Coordinates of C-alpha atoms in Angstrom, one line a residue:
X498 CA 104.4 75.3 106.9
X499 CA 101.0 73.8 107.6
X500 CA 98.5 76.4 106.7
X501 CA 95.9 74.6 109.5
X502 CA 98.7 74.8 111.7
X503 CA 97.4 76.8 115.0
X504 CA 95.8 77.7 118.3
X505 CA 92.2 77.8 118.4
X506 CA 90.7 81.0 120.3
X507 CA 87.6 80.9 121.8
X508 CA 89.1 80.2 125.1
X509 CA 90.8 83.1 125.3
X510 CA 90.0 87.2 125.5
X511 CA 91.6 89.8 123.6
X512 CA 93.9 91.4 126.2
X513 CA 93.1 95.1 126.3
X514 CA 95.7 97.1 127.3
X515 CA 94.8 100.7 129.7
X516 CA 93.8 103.2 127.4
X517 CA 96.4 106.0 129.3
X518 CA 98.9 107.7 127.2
X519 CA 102.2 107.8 128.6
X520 CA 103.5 110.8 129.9
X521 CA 106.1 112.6 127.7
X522 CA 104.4 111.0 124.4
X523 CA 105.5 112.8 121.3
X524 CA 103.7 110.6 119.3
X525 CA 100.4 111.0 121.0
X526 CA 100.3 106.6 121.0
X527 CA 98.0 105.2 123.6
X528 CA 99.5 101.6 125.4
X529 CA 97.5 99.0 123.0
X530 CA 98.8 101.6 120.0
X531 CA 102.6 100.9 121.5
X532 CA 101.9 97.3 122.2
X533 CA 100.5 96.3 118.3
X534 CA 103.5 98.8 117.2
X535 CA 105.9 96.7 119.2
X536 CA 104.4 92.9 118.0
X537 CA 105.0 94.4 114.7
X538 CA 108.1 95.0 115.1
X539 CA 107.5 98.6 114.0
X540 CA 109.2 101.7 115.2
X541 CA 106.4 104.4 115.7
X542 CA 107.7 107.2 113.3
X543 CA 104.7 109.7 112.9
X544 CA 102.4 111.7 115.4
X545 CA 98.7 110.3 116.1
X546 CA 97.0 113.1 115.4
X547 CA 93.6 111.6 114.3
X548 CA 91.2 110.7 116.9
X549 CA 87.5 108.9 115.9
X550 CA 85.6 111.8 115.0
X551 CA 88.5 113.5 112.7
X552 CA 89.1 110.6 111.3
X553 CA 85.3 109.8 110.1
X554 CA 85.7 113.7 108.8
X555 CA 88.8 112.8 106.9
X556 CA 87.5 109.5 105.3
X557 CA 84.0 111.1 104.6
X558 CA 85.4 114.2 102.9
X559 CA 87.8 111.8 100.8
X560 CA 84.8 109.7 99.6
X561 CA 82.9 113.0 98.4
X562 CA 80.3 110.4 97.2
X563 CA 77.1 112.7 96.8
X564 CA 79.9 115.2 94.7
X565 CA 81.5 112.5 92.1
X566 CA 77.8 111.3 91.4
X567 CA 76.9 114.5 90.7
X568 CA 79.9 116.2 88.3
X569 CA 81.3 112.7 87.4
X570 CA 78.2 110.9 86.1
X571 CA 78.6 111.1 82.1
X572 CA 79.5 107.8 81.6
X573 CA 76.3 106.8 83.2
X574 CA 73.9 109.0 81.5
X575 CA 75.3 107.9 78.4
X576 CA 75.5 104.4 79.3
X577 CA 72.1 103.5 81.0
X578 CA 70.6 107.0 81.6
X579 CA 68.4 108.3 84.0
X580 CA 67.1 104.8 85.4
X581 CA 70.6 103.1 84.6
X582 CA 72.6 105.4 86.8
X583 CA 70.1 105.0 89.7
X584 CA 69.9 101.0 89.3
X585 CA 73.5 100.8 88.9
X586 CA 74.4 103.4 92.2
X587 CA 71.8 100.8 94.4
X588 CA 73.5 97.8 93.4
X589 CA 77.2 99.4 93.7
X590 CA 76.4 100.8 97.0
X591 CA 75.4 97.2 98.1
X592 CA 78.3 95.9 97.2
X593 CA 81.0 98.3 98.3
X594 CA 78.9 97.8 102.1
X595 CA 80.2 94.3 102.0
X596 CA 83.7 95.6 100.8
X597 CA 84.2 98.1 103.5
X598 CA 82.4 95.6 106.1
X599 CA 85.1 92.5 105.1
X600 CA 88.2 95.0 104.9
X601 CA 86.9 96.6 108.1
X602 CA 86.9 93.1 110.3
X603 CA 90.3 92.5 108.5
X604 CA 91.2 95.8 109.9
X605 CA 89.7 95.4 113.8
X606 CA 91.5 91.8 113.3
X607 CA 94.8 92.8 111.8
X608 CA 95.9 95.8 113.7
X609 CA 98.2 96.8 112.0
X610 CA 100.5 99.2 110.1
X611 CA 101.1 97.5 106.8
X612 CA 97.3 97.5 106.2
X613 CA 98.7 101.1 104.7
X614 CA 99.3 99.5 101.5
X615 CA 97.6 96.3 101.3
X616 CA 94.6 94.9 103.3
X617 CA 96.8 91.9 102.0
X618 CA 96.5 89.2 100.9
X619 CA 99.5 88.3 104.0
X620 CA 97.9 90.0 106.4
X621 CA 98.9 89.0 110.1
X622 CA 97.3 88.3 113.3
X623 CA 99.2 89.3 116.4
X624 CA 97.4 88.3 119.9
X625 CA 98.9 88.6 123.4
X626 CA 97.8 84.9 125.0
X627 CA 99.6 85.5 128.4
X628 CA 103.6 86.3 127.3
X629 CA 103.6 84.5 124.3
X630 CA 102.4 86.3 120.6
X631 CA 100.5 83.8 118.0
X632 CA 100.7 85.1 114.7
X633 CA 98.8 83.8 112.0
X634 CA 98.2 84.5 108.1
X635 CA 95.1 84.8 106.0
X636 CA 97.0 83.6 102.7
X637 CA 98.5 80.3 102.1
X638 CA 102.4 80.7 103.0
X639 CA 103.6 79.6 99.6
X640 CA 101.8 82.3 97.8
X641 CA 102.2 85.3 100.6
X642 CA 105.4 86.8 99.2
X643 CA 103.9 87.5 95.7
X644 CA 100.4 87.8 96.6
X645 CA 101.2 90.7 99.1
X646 CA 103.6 92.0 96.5
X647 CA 100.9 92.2 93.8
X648 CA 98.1 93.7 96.1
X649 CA 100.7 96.5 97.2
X650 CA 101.4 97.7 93.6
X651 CA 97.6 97.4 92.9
X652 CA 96.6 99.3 96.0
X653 CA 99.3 101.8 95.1
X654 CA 98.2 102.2 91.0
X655 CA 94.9 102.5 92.6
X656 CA 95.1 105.4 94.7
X657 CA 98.3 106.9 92.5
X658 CA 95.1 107.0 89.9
X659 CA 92.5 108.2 92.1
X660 CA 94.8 110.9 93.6
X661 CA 95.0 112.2 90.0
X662 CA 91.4 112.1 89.4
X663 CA 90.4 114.4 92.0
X664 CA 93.2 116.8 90.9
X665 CA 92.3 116.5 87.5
X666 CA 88.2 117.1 88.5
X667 CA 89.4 120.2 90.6
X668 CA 91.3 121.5 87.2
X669 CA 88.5 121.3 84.9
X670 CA 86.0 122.7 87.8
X671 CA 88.0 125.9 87.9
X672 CA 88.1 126.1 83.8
X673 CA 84.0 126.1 83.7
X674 CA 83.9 128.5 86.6
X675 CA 86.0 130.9 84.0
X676 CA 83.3 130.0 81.2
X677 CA 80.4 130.3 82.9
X678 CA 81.3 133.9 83.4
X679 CA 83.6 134.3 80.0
X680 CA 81.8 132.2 77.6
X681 CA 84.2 132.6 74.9
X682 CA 86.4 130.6 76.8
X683 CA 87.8 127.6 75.1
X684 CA 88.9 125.9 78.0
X685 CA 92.2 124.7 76.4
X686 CA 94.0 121.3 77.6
X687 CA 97.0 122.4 77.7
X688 CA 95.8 125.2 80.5
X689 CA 93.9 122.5 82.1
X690 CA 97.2 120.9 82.8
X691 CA 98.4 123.9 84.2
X692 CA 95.8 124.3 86.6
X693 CA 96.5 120.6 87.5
X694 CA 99.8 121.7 88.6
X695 CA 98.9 124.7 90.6
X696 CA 96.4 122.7 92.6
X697 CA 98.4 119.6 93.1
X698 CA 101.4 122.1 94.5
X699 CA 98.8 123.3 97.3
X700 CA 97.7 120.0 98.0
X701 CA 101.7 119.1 98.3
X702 CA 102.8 122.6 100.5
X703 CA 99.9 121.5 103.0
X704 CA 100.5 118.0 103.5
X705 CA 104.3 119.0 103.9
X706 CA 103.6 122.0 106.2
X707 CA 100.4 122.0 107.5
X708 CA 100.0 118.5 108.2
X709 CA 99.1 119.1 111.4
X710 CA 95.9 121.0 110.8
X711 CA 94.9 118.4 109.1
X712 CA 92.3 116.7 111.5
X713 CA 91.0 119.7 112.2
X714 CA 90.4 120.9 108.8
X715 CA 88.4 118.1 108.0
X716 CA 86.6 118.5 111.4
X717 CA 86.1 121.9 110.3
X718 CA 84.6 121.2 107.0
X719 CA 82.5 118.1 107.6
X720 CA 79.8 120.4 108.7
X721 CA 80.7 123.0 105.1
X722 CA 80.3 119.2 103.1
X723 CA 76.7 118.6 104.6
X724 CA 75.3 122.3 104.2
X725 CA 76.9 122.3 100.4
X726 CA 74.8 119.0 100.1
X727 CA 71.5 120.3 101.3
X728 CA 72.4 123.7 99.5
X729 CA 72.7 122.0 96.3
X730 CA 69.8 119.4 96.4
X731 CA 67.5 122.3 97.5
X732 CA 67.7 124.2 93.9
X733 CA 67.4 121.1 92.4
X734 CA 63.8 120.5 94.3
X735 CA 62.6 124.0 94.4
X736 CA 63.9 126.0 91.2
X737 CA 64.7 123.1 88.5
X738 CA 62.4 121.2 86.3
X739 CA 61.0 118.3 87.0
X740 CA 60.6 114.8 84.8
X741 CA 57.9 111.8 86.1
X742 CA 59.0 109.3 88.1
X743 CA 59.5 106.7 85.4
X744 CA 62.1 108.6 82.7
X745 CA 63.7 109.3 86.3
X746 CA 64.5 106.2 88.0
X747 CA 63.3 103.4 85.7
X748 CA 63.9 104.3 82.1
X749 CA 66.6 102.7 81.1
X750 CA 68.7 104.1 77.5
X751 CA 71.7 103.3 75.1
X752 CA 73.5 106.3 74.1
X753 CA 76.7 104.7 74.0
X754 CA 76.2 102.1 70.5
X755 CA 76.3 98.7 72.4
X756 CA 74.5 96.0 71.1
X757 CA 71.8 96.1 74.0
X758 CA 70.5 98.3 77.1
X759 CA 72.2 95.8 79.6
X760 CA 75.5 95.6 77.9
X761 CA 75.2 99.7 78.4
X762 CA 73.9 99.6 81.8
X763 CA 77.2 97.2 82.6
X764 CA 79.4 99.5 80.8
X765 CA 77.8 102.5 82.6
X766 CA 78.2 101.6 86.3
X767 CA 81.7 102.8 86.4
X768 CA 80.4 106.0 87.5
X769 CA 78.3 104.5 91.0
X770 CA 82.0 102.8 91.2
X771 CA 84.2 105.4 91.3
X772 CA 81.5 107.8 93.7
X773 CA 81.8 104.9 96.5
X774 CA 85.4 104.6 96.8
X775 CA 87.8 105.1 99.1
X776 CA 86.6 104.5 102.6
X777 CA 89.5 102.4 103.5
X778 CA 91.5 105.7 103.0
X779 CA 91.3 105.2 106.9
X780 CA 93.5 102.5 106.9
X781 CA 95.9 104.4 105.2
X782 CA 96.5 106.8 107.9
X783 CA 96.4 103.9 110.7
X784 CA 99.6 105.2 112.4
X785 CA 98.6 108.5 112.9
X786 CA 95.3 107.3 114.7
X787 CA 94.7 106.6 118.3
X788 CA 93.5 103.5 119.5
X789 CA 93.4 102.3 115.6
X790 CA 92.3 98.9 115.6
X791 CA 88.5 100.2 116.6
X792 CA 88.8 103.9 115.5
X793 CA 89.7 102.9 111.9
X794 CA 86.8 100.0 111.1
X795 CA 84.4 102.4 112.9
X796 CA 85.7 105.1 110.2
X797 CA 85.1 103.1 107.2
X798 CA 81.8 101.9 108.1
X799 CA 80.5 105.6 109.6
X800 CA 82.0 106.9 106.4
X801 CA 80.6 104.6 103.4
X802 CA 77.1 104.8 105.1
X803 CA 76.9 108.6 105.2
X804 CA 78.0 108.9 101.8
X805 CA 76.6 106.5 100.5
X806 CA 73.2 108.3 102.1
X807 CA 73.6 111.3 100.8
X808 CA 74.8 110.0 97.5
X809 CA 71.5 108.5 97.3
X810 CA 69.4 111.1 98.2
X811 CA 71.4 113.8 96.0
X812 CA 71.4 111.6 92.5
X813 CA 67.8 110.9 93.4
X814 CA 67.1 114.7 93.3
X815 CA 69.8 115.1 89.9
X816 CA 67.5 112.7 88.0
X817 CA 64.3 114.1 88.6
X818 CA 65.8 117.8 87.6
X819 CA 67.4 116.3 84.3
X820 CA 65.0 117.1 81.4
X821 CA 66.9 115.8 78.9
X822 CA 70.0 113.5 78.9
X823 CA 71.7 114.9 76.1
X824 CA 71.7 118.3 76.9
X825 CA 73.0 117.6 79.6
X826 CA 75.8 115.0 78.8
X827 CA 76.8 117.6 76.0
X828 CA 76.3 121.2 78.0
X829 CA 79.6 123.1 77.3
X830 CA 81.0 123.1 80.9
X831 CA 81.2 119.4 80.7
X832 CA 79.4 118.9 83.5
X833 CA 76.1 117.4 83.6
X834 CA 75.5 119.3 87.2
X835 CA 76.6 122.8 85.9
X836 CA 73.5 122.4 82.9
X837 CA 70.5 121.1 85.5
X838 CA 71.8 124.4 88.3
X839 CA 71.3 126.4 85.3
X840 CA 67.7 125.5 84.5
X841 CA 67.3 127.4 87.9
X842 CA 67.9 130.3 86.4
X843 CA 70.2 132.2 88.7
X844 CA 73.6 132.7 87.3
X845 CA 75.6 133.7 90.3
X846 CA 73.9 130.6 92.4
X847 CA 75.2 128.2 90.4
X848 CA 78.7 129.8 90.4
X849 CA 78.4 129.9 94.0
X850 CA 77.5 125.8 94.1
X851 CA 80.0 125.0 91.9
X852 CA 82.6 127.3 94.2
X853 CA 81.9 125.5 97.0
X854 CA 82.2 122.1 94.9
X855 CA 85.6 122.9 94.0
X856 CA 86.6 124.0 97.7
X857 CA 85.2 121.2 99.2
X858 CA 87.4 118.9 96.6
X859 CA 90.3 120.3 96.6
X860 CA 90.0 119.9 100.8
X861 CA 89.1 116.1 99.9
X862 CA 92.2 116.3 97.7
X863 CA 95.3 117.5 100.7
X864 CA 93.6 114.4 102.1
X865 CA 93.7 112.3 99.6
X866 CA 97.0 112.5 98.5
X867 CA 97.7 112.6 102.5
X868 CA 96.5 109.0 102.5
X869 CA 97.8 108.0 98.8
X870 CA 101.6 109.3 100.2
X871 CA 101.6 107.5 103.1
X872 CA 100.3 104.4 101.5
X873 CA 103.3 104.6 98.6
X874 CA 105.8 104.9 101.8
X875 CA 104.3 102.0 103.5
X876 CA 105.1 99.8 100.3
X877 CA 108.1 101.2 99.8
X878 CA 109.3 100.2 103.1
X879 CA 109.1 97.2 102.4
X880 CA 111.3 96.8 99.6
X881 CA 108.3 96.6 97.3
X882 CA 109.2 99.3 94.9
X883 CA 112.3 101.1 92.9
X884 CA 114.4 103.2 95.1
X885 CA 112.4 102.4 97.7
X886 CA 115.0 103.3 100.2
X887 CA 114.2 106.7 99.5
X888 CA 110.4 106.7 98.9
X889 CA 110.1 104.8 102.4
X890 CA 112.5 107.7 104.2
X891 CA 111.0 109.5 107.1
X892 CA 111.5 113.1 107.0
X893 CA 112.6 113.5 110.8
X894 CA 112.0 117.4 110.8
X895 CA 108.5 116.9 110.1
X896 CA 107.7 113.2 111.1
X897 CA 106.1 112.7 107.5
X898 CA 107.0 110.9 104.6
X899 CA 107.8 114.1 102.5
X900 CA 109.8 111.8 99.7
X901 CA 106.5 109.8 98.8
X902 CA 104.1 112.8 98.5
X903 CA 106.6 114.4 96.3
X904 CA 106.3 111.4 94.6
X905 CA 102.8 111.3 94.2
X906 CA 102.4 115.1 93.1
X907 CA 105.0 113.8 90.0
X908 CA 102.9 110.8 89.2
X909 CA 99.5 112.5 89.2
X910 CA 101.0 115.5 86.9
X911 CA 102.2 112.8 84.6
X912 CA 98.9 110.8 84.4
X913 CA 97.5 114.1 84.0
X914 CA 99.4 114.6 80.6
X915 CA 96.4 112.5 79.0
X916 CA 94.1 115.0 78.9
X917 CA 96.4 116.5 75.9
X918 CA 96.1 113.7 73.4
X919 CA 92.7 112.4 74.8
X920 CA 89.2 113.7 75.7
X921 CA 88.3 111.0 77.5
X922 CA 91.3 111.0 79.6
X923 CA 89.0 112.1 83.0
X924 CA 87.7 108.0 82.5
X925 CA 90.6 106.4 81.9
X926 CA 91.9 107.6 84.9
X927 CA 88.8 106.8 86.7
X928 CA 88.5 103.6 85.4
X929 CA 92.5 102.8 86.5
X930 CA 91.5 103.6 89.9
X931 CA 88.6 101.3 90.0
X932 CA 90.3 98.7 88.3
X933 CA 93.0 98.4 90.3
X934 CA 91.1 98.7 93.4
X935 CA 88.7 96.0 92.6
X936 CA 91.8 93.7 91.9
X937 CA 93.1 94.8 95.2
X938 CA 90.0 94.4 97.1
X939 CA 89.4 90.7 95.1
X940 CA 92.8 89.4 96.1
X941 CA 92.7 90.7 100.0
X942 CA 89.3 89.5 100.6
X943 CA 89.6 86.4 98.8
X944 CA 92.5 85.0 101.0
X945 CA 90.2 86.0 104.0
X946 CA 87.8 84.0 102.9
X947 CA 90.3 81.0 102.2
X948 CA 91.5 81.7 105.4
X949 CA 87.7 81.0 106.9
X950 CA 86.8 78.2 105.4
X951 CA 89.8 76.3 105.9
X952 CA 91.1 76.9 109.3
X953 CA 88.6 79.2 111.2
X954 CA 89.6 78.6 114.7
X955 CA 93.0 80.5 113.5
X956 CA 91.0 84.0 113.4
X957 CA 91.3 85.7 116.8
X958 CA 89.0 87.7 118.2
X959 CA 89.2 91.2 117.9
X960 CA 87.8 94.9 118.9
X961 CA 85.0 94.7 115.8
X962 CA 84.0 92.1 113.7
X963 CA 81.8 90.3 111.2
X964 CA 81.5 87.3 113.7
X965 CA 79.0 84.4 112.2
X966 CA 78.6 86.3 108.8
X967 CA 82.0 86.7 108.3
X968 CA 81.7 83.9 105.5
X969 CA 78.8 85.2 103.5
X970 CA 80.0 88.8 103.6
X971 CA 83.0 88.0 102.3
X972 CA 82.2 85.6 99.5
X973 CA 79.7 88.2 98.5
X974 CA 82.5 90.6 98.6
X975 CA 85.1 89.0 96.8
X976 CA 82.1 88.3 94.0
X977 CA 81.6 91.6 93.4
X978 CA 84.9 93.1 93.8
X979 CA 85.6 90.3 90.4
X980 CA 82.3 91.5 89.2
X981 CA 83.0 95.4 88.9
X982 CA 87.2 94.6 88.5
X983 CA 85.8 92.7 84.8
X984 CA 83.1 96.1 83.7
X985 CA 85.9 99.1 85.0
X986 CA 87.9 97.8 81.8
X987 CA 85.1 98.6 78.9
X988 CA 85.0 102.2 77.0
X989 CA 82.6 104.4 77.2
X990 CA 81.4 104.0 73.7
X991 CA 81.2 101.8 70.7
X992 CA 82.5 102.0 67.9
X993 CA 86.0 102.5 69.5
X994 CA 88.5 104.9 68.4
X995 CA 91.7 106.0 69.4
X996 CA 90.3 108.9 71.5
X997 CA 87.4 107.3 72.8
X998 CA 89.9 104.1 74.1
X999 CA 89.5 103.0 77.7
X1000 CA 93.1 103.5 78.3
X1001 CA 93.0 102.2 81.5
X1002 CA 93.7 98.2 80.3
X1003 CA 97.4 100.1 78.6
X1004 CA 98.0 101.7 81.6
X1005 CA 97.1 99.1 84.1
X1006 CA 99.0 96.2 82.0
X1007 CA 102.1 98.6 82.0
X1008 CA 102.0 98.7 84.9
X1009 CA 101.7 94.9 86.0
X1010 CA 104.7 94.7 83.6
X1011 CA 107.1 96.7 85.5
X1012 CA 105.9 95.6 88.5
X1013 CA 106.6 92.0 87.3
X1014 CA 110.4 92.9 85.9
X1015 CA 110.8 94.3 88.8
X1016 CA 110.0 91.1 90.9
X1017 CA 111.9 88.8 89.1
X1018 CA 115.0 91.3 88.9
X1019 CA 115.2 92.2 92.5
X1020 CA 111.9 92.2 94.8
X1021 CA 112.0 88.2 94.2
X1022 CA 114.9 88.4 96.6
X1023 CA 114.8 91.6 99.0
X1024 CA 110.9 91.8 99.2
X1025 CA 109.4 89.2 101.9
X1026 CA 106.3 91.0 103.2
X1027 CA 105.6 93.0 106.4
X1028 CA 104.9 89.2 108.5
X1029 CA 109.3 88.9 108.3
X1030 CA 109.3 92.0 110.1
X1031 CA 106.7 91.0 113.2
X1032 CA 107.9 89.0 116.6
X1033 CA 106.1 85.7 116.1
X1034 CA 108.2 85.5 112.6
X1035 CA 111.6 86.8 114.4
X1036 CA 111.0 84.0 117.1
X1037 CA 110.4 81.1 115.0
X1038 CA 106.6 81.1 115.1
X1039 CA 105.7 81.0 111.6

């Protein structure tokens, strides 16, 4: 097939269907939600039970930006310091705007369901143009079986690893709540992993039976997120130390043995990474939103600019209250943020803080593994995965894919199992998340990109979009999505040992491994990408 090969569409208007919902409606689907559902030739199988404002609540909560920069920032301290952590959070949140802006306007474009797993490198176009749909394919046809296949297991490692972070985060959170008021606690590993279990099976019983509260829990605690923020950046203004302005922001230091300050500040970064993930956790959830192809872009842009805000604002204010970077990086709670809400002073305020850290997370988590679920069914669905006939199963008693959450509660307790053998298992799984997101991200937007340069009259027009600057954003983009995909890999420290090991690169290769075997075994032949499934392919178009 000619990958030119296509209608231009400037003449044309994106047909708009009524935005009435049809009477009798158990899915809650509006009439352009059943019309993109139907060009797709998709069966609507779960409820819409997000609307914009619940969804930006979901998405924002997921992020937790301001929170991760703040209890998950020891890699940067040791790496780059004070004035590496703040460089390196600027530049990140600079390029993960062009990230969510490109996968946004793939999004408003795409419309579709499969953007669940992969904002793929196959990703279709579907347009009414009078009776007839025109389909069309970022990616050039020759490569969209394995391309989309790759960027599906990497967007699944991805958020199977960041699923398990937040867990994991929650876990050792509840352990320094029990030393901060028993300090002859030893926080064990082996009773961390027990606490990871207890927390995951909450996130599991409400995703499975009180799915849906869902929006409205989020919508609920948007409001507990922002006062937690302005709670916590308070004491650190009014009852903490201060340093100058220089050893804040500027000062730039090597704790970690590399060779120079900007090999450390590279190394460091993964911290900023990690914080500003996870705004296309939107997309995941795509089915279950009304009016999608403009609530969902709208979501991931509202969502990385308010965290990315507050993230801002609240490292701004942990740097100036951080008198001394290895006190800090070494206080016996493990978290940087539990030592500077002690210099305040008031024992039972910092417990409080770091309460409402942990209840605010472990909301962020039943949302997380919400999205991470339904992202593992979409693949599965495909034929992308083992047994994926019954990862992809609908539960029809609850509309919800009950087989892949289980699923992901089992993977997260298994990466989990690190911590035992490892104390740097909290970064490895970090960096696995970013890794595989970056590789993800590079891929997807990549192909866009192709797509642009080559053959732009093939994009159609859509509800939201990048328009003229659709070609710079996403080159920019795709650099920096190679950019941080290359750093995520590095340990934390030098010389390395076999506890200090980034064991992200075993992990990740494993799993490219499997993934692989598994292609050439079976997927080779069963897996052919969500575009076999839409009308335009069924009629011949493509």
């Amino acid at each position: 097939m000619d990958d030119t090969k296509g209608t231009h569409y400037d003449a044309y208007e994106l047909s708009s269907p009524p935005e009435s919902q049809a009477a009798g409606d158990v899915f809650g689907s509006n009439d352009r939600d059943k019309a993109n559902m139907a060009r797709m030739g998709k069966d609507q199988e779960m409820k819409r039970v997000f609307r914009q404002v619940s969804l930006i609540s979901f998405t924002a909560i997921i992020m937790g930006t301001w929170q991760w920069m703040l209890m998950a920032n020891s890699q940067g301290l040791i790496n780059g310091g004070r004035g590496g952590l703040f460089w390196s959070y600027i530049w990140t949140f600079g390029g993960y705007a062009l990230l969510a802006a490109s996968l946004a306007d793939m999004l408003a474009c795409a419309r579709r369901r499969e953007v669940k797993y992969v904002l793929p490198a196959s990703t279709l176009f579907t347009k009414t143009l009078t009776s007839k749909p025109v389909s069309l394919e970022f990616a050039p046809p020759r490569f969209q079986q394995v391309l989309s296949y790759a960027s599906g297991w990497l967007s699944a490692l991805s958020w199977q690893a960041g699923n398990a972070s937040g867990l994991f985060l929650c876990a050792n959170l509840i352990q320094s709540l029990i030393a901060i008021k028993s300090p002859a606690y030893a926080e064990p590993a082996w009773q961390g992993w027990l606490l990871v279990v207890a927390v995951t099976l909450i996130c599991v019983l409400f995703n499975i039976f009180g799915e849906p509260m869902l929006p409205h829990m989020q919508n609920l605690f948007l409001p507990v997120y922002v006062a937690t923020f302005v709670a916590t950046i308070a004491v650190m203004w009014a009852l903490c130390p201060h340093v100058d302005a220089y050893t804040a922001l500027v000062e730039v230091t090597n704790e970690g043995g590399w060779s120079s300050t900007g090999l450390a500040l590279m190394v460091g970064q993964i911290s900023a990474i990690f914080a500003l993930g996870g705004s296309d956790a939107a997309a995941h959830m795509s089915e279950e939103v009304r009016d999608a192809g403009l609530s969902v872009p709208r979501a991931m842009i509202g969502s990385i600019l308010l965290n990315g805000i507050m993230g801002f604002i609240a490292l701004i204010s942990f740097l100036f209250a951080v008198p001394s970077v290895d006190d800090a990086v070494n206080d016996p709670s493990g978290f940087p943020l539990v030592y500077v809400l002690n210099l305040a002073n008031m024992p039972n305020v910092t417990v409080g803080l770091i309460f409402l850290q942990l209840l605010l997370l472990m909301v962020g988590n039943v949302a997380y593994q919400a999205s991470t679920g339904r992202q593992t069914f979409a693949f599965a669905r495909d034929g992308g995965m083992p047994f994926s006939k019954w990862i992809g199963h609908i539960n029809l008693k609850y509309h919800l894919p009950v087989n892949a959450i289980l699923l992901t509660a089992i993977i997260t307790l298994l990466l989990c199992l690190i911590n035992l053998g490892s104390s740097d298992a909290f970064n490895a799984i970090l960096s696995l998340a970013a890794v595989a997101q970056m590789a993800t991200y590079s891929i997807s937007i990549s192909c866009v990109l192709y797509r642009r340069l080559t053959a732009p009259q093939l994009l159609p027009k859509a509800q939201w979009g990048l328009g003229r600057w659709g070609v710079p954003v996403n080159a920019a983009g795709a650099a920096y999505a190679w950019f941080a995909f290359f750093w995520a890999f590095w340990p934390s420290s030098t010389p390395v040992t076999a506890n200090s090991m980034n064991y992200a690169v075993v992990m990740f290769g494993g799993v490219m491994i499997i993934a692989l075997l598994y292609f050439v075994v079976k997927a080779r032949k069963t897996y052919a990408g969500p575009v076999t499934r839409t009308e335009a392919y069924l009629e011949g178009k493509l």
